[in-house]
Coordinates of C-alpha atoms in Angstrom, one line a residue:
Chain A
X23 CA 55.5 54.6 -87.3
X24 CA 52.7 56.7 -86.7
X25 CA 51.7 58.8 -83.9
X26 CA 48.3 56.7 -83.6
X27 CA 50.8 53.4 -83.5
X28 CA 53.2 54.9 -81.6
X29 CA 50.2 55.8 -78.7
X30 CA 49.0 52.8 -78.9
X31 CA 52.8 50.8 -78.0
X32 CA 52.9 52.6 -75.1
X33 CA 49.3 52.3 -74.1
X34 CA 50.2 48.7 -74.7
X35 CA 53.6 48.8 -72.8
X36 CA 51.9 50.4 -69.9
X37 CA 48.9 47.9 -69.8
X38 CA 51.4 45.2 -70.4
X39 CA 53.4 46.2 -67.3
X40 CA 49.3 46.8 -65.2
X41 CA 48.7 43.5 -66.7
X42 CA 51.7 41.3 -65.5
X43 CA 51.4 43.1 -62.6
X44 CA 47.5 42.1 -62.1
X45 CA 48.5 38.6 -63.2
X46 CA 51.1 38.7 -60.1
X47 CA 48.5 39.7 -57.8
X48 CA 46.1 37.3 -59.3
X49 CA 48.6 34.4 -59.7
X50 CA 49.5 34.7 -56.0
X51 CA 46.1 35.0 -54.8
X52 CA 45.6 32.1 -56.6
X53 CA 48.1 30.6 -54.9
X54 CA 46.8 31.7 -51.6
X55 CA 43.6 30.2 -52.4
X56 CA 44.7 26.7 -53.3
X57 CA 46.6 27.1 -49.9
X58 CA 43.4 27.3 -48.2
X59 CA 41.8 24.8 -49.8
X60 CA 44.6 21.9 -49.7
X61 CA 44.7 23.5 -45.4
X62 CA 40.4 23.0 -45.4
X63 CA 40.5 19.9 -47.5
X64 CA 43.3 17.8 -44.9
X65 CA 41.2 19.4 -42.0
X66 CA 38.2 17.7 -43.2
X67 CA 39.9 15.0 -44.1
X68 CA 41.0 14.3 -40.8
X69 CA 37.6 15.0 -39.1
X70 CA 36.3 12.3 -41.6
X71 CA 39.0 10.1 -40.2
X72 CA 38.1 10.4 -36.6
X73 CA 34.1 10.2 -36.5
X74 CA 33.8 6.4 -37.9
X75 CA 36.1 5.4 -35.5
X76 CA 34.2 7.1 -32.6
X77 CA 31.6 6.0 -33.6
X78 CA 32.5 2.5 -34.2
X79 CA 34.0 2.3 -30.7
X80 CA 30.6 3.3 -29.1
X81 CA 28.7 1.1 -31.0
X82 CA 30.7 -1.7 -30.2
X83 CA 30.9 -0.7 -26.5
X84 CA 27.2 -0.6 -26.3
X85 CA 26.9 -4.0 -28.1
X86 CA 29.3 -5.5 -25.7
X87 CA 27.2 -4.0 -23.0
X88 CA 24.0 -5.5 -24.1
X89 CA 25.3 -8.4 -24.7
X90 CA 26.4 -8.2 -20.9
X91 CA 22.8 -7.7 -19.4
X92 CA 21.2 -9.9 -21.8
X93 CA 23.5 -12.5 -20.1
X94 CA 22.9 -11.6 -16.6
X95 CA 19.3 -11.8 -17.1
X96 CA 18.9 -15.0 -18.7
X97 CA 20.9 -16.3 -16.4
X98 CA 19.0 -14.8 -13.3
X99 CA 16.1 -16.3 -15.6
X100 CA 17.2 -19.6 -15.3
X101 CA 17.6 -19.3 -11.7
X102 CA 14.6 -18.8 -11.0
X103 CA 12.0 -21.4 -12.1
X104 CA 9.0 -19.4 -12.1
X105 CA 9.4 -15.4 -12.1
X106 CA 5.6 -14.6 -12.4
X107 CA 4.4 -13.2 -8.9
X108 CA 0.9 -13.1 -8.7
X109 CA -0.7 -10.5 -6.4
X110 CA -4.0 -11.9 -4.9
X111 CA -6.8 -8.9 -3.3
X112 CA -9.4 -10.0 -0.9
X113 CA -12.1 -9.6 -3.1
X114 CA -10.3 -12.6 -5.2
X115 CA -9.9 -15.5 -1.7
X116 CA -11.9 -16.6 1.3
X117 CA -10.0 -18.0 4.7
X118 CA -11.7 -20.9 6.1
X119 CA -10.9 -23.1 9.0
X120 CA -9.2 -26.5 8.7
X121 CA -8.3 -29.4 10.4
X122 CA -5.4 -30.2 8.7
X123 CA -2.0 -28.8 10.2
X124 CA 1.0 -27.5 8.4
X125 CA 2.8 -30.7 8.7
X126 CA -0.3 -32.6 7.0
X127 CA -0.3 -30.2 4.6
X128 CA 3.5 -30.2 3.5
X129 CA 2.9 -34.3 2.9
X130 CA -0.6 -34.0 0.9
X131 CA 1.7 -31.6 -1.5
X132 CA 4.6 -33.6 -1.0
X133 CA 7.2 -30.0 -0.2
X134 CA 9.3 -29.4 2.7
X135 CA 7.8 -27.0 4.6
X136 CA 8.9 -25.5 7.5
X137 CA 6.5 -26.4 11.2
X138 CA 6.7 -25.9 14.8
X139 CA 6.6 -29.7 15.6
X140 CA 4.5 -29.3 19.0
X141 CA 1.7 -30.9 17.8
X142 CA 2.0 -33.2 21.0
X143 CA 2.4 -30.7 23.5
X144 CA 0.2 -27.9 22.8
X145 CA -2.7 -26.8 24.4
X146 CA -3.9 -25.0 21.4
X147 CA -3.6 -25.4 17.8
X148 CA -5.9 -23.8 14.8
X149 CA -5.3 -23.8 11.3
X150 CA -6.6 -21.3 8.0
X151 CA -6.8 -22.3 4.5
X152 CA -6.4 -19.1 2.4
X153 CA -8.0 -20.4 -1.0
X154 CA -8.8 -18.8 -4.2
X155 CA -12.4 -18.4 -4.9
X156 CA -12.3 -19.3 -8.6
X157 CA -10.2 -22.3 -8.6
X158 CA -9.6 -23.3 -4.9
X159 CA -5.8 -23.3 -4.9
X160 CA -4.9 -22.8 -1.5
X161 CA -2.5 -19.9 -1.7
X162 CA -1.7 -19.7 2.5
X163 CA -1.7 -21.9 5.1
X164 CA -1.8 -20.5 8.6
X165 CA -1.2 -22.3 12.0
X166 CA -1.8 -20.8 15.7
X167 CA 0.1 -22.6 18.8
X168 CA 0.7 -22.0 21.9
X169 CA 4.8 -22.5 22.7
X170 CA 4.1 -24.5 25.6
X171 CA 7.5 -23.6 27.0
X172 CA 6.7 -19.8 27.0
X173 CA 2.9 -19.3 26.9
X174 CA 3.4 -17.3 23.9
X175 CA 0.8 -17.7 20.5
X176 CA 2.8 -18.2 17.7
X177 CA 1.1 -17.8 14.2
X178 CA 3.1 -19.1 11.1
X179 CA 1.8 -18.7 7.9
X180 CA 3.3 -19.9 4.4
X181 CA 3.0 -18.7 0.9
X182 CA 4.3 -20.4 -2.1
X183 CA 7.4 -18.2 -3.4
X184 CA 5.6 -16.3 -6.0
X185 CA 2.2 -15.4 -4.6
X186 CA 2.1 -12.4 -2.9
X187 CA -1.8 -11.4 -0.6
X188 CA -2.6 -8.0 0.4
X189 CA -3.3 -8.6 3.7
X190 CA 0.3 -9.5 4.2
X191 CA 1.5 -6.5 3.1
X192 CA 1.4 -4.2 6.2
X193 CA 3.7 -7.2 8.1
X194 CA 5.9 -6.5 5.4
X195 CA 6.1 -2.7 6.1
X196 CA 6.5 -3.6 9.3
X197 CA 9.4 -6.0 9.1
X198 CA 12.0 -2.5 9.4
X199 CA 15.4 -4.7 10.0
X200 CA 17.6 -7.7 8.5
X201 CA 19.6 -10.1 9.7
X202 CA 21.1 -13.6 8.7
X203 CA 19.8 -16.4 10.5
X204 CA 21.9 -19.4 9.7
X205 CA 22.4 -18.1 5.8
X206 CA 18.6 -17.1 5.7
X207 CA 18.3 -13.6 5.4
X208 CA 15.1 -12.5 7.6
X209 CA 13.5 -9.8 7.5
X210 CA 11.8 -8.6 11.7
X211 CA 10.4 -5.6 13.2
X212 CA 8.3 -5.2 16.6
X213 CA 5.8 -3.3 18.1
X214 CA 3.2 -2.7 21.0
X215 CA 3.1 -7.0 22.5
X216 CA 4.2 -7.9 19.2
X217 CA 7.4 -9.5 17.2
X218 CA 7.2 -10.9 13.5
X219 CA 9.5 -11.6 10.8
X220 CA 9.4 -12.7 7.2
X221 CA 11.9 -15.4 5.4
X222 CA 12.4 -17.2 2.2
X223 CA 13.3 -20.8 2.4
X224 CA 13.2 -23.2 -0.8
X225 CA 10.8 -21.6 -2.5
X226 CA 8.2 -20.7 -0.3
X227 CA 7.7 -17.6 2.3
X228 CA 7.2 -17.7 6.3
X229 CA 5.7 -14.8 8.1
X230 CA 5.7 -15.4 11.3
X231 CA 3.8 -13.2 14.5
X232 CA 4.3 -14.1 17.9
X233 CA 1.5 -11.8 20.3
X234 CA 1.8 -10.6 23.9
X235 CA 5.8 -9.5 23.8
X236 CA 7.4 -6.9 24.3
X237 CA 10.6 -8.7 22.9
X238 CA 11.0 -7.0 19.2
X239 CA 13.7 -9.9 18.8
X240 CA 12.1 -13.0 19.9
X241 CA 10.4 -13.7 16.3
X242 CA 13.9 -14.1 15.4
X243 CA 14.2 -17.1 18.1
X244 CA 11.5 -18.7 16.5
X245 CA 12.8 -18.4 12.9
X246 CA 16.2 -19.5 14.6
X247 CA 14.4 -22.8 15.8
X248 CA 12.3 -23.4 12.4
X249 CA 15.8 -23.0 10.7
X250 CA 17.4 -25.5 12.2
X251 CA 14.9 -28.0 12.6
X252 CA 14.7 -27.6 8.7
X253 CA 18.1 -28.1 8.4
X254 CA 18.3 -31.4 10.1
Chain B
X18 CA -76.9 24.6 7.8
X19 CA -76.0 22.5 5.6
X20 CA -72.6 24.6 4.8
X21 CA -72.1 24.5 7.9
X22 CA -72.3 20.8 8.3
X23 CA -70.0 20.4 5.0
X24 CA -67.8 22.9 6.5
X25 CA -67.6 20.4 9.8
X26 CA -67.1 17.3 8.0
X27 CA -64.1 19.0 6.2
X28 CA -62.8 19.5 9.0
X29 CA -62.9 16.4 10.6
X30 CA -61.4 14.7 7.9
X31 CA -58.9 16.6 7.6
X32 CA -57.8 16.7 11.3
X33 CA -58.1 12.9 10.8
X34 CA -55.9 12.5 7.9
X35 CA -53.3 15.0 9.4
X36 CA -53.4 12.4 12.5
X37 CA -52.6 9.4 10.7
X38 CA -49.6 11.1 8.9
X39 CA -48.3 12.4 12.0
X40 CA -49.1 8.7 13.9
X41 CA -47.4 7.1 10.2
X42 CA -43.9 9.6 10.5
X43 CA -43.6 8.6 14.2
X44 CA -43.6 5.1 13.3
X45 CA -41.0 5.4 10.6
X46 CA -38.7 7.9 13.4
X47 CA -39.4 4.8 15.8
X48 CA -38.2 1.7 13.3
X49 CA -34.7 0.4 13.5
X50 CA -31.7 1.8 12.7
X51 CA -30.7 1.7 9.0
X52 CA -27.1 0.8 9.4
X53 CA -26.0 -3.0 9.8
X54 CA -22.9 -4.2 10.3
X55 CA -21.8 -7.0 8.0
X56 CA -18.4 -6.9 7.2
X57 CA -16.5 -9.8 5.9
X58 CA -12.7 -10.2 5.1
X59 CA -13.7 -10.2 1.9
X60 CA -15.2 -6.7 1.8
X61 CA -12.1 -5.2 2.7
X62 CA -9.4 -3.6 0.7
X63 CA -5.7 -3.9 2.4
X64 CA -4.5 -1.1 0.6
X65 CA -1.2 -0.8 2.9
X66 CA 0.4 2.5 3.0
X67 CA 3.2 2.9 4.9
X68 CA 4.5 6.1 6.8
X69 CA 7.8 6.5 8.8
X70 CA 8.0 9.1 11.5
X71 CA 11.9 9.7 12.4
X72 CA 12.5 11.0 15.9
X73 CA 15.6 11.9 18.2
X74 CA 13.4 11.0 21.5
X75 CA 10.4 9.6 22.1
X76 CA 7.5 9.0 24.8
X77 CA 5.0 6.6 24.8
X78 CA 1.6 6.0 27.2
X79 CA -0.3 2.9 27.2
X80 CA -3.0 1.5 29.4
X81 CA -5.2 -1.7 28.0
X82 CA -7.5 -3.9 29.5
X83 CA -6.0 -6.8 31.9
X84 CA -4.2 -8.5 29.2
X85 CA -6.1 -7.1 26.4
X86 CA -9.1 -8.9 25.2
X87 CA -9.4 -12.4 23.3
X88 CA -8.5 -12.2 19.8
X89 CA -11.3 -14.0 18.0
X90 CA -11.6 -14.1 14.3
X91 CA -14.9 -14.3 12.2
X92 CA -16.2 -17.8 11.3
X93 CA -16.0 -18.7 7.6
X94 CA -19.2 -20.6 8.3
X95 CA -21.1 -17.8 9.8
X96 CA -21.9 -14.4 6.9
X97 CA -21.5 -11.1 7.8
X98 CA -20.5 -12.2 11.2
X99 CA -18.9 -9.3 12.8
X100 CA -21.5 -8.7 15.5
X101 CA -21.3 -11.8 16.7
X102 CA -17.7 -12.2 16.9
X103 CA -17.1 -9.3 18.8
X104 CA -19.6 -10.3 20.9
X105 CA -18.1 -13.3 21.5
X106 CA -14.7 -11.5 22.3
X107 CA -16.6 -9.6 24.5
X108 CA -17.9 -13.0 26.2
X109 CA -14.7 -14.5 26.3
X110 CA -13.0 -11.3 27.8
X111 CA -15.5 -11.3 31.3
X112 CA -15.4 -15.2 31.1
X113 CA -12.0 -14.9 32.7
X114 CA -13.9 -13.3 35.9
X115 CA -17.3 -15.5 35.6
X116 CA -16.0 -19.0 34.6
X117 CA -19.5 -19.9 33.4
X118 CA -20.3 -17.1 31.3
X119 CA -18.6 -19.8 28.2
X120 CA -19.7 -23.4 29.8
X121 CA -16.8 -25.3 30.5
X122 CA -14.3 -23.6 28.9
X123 CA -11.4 -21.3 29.9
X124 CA -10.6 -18.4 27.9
X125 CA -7.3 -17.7 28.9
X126 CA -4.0 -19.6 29.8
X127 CA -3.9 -19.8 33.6
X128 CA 0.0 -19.2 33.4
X129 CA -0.1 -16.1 31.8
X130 CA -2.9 -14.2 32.0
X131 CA -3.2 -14.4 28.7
X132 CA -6.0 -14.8 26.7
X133 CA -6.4 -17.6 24.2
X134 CA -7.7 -17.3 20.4
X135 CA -10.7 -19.3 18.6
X136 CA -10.4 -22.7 19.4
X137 CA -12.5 -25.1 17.6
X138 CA -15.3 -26.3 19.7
X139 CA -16.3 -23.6 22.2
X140 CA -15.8 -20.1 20.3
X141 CA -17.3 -21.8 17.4
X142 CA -20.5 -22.5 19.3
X143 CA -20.7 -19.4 21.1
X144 CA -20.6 -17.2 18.0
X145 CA -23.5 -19.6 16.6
X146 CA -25.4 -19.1 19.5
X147 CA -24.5 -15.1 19.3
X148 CA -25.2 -15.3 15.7
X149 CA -29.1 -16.2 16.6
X150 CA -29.6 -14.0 19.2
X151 CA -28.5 -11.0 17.5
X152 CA -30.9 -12.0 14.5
X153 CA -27.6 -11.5 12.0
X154 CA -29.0 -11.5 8.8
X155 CA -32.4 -11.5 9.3
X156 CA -34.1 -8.2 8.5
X157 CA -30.9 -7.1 6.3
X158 CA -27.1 -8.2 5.7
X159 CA -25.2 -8.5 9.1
X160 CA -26.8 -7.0 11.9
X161 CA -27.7 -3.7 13.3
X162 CA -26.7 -1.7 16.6
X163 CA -30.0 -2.4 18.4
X164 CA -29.7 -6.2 17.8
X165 CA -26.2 -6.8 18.2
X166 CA -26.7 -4.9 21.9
X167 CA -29.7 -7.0 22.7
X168 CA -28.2 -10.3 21.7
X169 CA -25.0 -9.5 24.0
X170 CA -27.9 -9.1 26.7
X171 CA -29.9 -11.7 26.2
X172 CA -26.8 -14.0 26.3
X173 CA -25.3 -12.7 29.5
X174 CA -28.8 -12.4 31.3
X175 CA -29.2 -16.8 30.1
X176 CA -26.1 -16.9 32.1
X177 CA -27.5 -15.0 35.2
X178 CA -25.5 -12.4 34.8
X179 CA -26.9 -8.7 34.4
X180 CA -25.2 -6.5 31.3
X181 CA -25.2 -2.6 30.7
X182 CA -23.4 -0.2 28.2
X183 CA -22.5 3.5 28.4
X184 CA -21.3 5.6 25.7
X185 CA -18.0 6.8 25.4
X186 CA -18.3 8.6 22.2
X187 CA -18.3 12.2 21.4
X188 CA -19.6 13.4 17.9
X189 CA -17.5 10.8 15.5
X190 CA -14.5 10.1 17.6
X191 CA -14.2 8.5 20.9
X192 CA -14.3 10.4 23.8
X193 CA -10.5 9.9 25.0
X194 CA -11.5 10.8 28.7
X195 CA -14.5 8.2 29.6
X196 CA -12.8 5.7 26.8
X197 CA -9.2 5.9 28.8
X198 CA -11.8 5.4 32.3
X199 CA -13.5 2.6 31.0
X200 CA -10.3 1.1 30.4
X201 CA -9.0 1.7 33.9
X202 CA -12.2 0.2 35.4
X203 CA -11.0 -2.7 32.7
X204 CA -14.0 -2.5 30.6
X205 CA -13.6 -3.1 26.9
X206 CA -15.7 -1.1 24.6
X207 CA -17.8 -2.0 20.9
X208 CA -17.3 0.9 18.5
X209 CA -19.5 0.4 15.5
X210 CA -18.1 2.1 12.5
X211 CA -18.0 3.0 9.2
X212 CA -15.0 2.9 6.4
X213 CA -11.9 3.0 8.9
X214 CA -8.6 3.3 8.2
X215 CA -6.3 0.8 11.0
X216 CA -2.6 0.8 11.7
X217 CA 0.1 -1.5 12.4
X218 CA 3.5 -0.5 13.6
X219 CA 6.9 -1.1 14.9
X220 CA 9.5 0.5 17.2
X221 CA 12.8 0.6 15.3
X222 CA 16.1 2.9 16.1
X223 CA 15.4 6.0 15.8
X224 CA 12.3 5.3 13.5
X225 CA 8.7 4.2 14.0
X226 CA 7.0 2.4 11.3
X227 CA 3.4 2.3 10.6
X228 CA 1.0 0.7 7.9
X229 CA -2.3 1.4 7.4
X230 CA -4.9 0.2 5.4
X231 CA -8.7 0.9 4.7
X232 CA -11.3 -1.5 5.9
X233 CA -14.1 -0.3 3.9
X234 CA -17.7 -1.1 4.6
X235 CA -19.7 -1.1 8.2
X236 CA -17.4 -3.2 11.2
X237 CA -17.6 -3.7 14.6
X238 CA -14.3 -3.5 16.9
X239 CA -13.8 -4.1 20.4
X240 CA -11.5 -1.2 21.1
X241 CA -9.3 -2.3 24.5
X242 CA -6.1 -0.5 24.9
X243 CA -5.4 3.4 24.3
X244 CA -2.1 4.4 23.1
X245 CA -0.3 7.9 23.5
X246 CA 3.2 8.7 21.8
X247 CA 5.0 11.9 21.5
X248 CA 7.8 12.6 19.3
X249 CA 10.5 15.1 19.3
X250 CA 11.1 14.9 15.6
X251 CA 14.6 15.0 13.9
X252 CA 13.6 18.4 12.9
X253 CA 13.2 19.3 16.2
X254 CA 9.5 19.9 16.2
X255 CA 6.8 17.8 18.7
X256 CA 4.6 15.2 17.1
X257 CA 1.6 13.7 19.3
X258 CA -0.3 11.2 18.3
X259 CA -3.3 9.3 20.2
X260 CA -4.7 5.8 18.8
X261 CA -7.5 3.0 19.8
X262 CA -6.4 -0.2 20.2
X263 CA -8.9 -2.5 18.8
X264 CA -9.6 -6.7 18.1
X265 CA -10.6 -6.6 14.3
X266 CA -12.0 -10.3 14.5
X267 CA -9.8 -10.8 11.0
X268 CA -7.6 -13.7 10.2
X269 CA -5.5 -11.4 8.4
X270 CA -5.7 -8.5 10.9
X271 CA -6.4 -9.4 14.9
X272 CA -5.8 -6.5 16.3
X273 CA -4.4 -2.9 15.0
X274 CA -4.7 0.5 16.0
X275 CA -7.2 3.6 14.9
X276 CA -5.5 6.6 14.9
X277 CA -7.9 9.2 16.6
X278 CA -6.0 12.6 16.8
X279 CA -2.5 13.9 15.5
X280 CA -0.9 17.2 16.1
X281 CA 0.3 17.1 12.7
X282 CA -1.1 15.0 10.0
X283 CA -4.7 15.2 9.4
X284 CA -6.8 12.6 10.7
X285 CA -10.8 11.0 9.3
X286 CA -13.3 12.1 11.6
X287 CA -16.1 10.5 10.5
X288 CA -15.0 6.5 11.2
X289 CA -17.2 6.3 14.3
X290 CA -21.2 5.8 14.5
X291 CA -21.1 4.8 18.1
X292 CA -19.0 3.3 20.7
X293 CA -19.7 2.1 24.3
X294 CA -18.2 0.4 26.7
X295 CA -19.4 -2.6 28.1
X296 CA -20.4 -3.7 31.5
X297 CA -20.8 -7.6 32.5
X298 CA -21.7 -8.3 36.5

């Protein structure tokens, strides 16, 4: 063999031994990445496992929830016949007097209204139609008596359940506490020679004033009385 | 000479024409008042607004005509009847002390004290007789302060009686110390205002409740109670408040309160054009 040869089988020994040796290194670094991928490739495997069902749990909780609500309101919905309130301003009705009392009244619209029944007894007795000025509707009725038993003036007015007048708003304000009167709640609050409350009863709303007392409490009495005269 | 006549003539036309302005302008300062009183319900904006004053102790000062005035409300029959409806509360307030002042009626329930509202034959024809007198819409919409004074007198003088005013105003708020004195003499008083803001409150534990709203436009009260309260708030500072009591002549609103000083919210000052209490005898 040559010289040249003889260089060139143990360039080729030497490379052969670099060269297994690189293809160790490169075979386990190979390994090593395969590893890391098989390790990245479960890992995002699971991640792709959990999120659906996250996800799917939250949308189906939310569904359930809507579902709920949409429920609750059509059924409040139901319950109530007419859920419009209309909100009538000053520049929109007139008061005029009347003849008619509360009691006349409830008959010519065929309702069951509430009334002090005193009509006999009293000294004094006035009545207000509140009405629209476009159409006429009568949206309050008020009547003024004297309690003949106490001297006090009692004013009761009556709105339909889903008409709501400015003017009636500060006695609203002014109605601070609650009670139950006989399963009604009512709302009453008193000030200088004054005592009024507010109440809902079949569909229709009672504000009630009663002037010259210093007895917060005594509108409530006269709700008390309407309350069970209703009831009867 | 003849310059000298020109010169004169000038002259005398001139001090004639500046004599007829001057004679005009007095005339004009010398006509009636420009404001009238008109106010209807349906002017009026109940734009509540409710405030809540919170207190650990409170004091309260009230002194009011013997039992307060009548509460009369505006006719819907009569326009821009709010001169002659507080005239008529005004009538039916000294018709408890001369019975004939209102001809066969009684103004107030014997039992009591207390006076009665509107009833349907006597305030009705009282306020149409007031209504006349005071020329309400007439020269303009509702009346003004001249007439509204004069018709009151020429009523009460029909009736034999005699009638006087005083003021009891300073600058555009009452004047708290001959308001509280006509009060204590039990004389109510006709304030004649501009855009007012009234109140409406209750007592409740440990918190007062008031509501106010706007009643816009030109109105005429009969003020009859004053009201003092002091607060010691929760936060331990001192709140005193000072109010008119007044008869709105409102189905919606009797009576209610004006609000005329505050140690610590502000308060309008420019409500009032004039106010006087009233003297029937």
């Amino acid at each position: 063999m040559s010289l040249e040869n003889k260089f060139h089988e143990k360039i080729e020994e030497q490379a052969k031994d670099k060269k297994e040796e690189k293809w160790r290194a490169m075979s386990s670094n190979l390994e090593l990445i395969q590893n890391n991928e098989t390790m990245n490739n479960s890992k995002n495997t699971k991640v792709l496992i959990r999120l659906p069902s996250k996800a799917i749990i939250c949308f189906i909780a939310l569904f359930i929830l809507f579902l709920v609500v949409v429920t609750i309101i059509s059924i409040y919905l139901k319950s109530n016949k007419n859920i419009k309130v209309r909100y009538c301003t000053s520049d929109e009705y007139a008061v005029s007097e009347t003849d008619v009392s509360l009691k006349e009244y409830a008959e010519s619209i065929n309702k069951t209204l509430l009334f002090f029944d005193w009509y006999e007894e009293t000294i004094l007795l006035t009545e207000e139609m509140t009405k629209l000025n476009d159409t006429g509707e009568i949206i309050c009725f008020a009547e003024t008596m004297m309690d003949m038993n106490t001297g006090y003036m009692v004013t009761l007015r009556v709105t339909d359940g889903w008409t709501d007048i400015d003017a009636l708003e500060s006695i609203k304000d002014l109605c601070y506490n609650q009670s139950l009167e006989q399963g009604i709640k009512v709302e009453w609050g008193g000030g200088l020679s004054k005592s009024c409350a507010i109440f809902e009863y079949e569909d229709y709303k009672y504000y009630l004033e009663v002037s010259r007392t210093d007895d917060m409490e005594l509108a409530l009495e006269y709700v008390a009385l309407l309350l069970s005269v209703g009831s009867e | 000479m003849v310059k000298t006549m020109v010169k004169s003539v000038s002259r005398l036309l001139f001090t004639a024409l500046l004599v007829a302005n001057l004679s005009l302008l007095s005339l004009g300062l010398k006509s009636q008042p420009k404001e009238t009183y008109s106010s209807d319900a349906s002017l009026f904006s109940y734009n509540s607004v409710k405030e809540e004053i919170y207190f650990s102790e409170r004091e309260e000062e009230y002194i009011e005509t013997s039992n307060g005035v009548p509460l009369y409300t505006q006719l819907s029959s009569l326009e821009n009847s709010c001169g002659p409806t507080a005239g008529a509360i005004i009538i039916g307030f000294y018709d408890k002390y001369y019975e004939d002042l209102i001809p066969n009626f009684r103004s107030y329930f014997p039992a009591t004290g207390n006076y009665l509202p509107n009833d349907r034959t006597y305030v009705p024809a009282l306020m149409q007789d007031l209504y006349v007198k005071m020329k309400t819409n007439v020269a303009d919409v509702g009346v003004n302060e001249v007439d509204c004074l004069s018709g009151l007198k020429q009523y009460v003088n029909d009736k034999n009686l005699s009638f006087s005013y005083s003021s009891v105003q300073s600058g555009s708020n009452l004047n708290e110390t001959r308001y509280t004195n006509a009060l204590r003499e039990n004389k109510p008083a006709l304030l004649f205002n501009n855009t007012t803001d009234v109140f409406q409150f209750s007592t409740n534990n440990g918190v007062d409740v008031f509501s106010s709203s706007t009643i816009s436009g030109n109105h005429i009260y009969v003020a009859y109670g004053f009201y003092k309260v002091k607060y010691i708030l929760t936060n331990g500072n001192e709140r005193v408040d000072t109010y008119a009591r007044v008869a709105c002549g409102l189905s919606f609103y009797t009576d209610a309160f004006i609000r005329l000083s505050s140690t610590t919210v502000s308060v309008p000052n420019q409500w009032l054009n004039s106010a006087y209490s009233i003297s029937i005898s």
